[in-house]
C-alpha positions as a printed Julia matrix, in Angstrom:
73×3 Matrix{Float64}:
  15.97   -6.36   -3.21
  18.74   -4.06   -4.26
  21.65   -2.97   -2.12
  24.83   -1.12   -2.9
  27.01    1.32   -1.0
  24.62    4.22   -1.57
  21.16    2.66   -1.26
  19.02   -0.32   -0.34
  15.57   -0.97   -1.75
  12.94   -3.67   -1.85
   9.67   -4.21   -3.66
   6.67   -6.5    -4.02
   4.42   -7.12   -7.03
   0.95   -8.65   -7.13
   0.16   -9.78  -10.7
  -3.65   -9.94  -10.58
  -4.2    -6.33   -9.53
  -0.8    -5.31  -10.95
  -0.09   -3.56   -7.69
   3.55   -2.79   -7.03
   5.02   -1.39   -3.82
   8.6    -0.43   -3.26
  10.58    1.36   -0.63
  14.02    2.79   -0.3
  15.83    1.92    2.91
  18.85    3.39    4.62
  22.01    2.26    2.79
  23.42    0.74    5.97
  20.72   -1.98    5.95
  22.16   -5.39    5.21
  20.98   -7.5     2.29
  19.17   -9.84    4.69
  17.46   -6.93    6.47
  16.31   -5.57    3.12
  14.97   -8.99    2.13
  13.16   -9.29    5.47
  11.55   -5.91    4.82
  10.33   -7.13    1.41
   8.75  -10.14    3.13
   7.18   -7.78    5.69
   5.69   -5.68    2.87
   4.25   -8.84    1.31
   2.66   -9.88    4.61
   1.16   -6.41    5.11
  -0.27   -6.54    1.59
  -1.81   -9.96    2.27
  -3.28   -8.82    5.58
  -4.91   -5.8     3.93
  -6.09   -7.86    0.94
  -7.78  -10.45    3.14
 -10.22   -7.76    4.28
 -11.55   -7.61    0.7
 -10.67  -10.9    -0.97
 -10.59  -14.27    0.77
  -7.97  -16.08   -1.25
  -4.78  -18.06   -1.03
  -1.43  -16.33   -1.36
   2.07  -17.43   -2.19
   5.16  -15.41   -1.36
   8.15  -16.07   -3.59
  11.61  -15.09   -2.47
  15.13  -15.86   -3.57
  16.41  -15.23   -0.07
  17.23  -18.64    1.35
  18.84  -16.93    4.35
  15.72  -14.96    5.29
  13.46  -17.98    4.7
  15.63  -20.24    6.87
  15.77  -17.64    9.64
  11.96  -17.42    9.64
  11.57  -21.22    9.68
  14.03  -21.76   12.52
  12.69  -19.03   14.82
């Protein structure tokens, strides 16, 4: 996730298919909101992938804040 005063962006990458998705968000999004959106993109990718490939998935994030908020809610 990237955020500065003029933009916010997040991305996911899946190494087997080498698929990358990214999106630019409104610059007023917080860092945590941007990290949540990256996690959302990853979950959407997994949901769509499960229709074609039954496999296990791992989501890696460096956002301890977003991960803790998900765990505690």
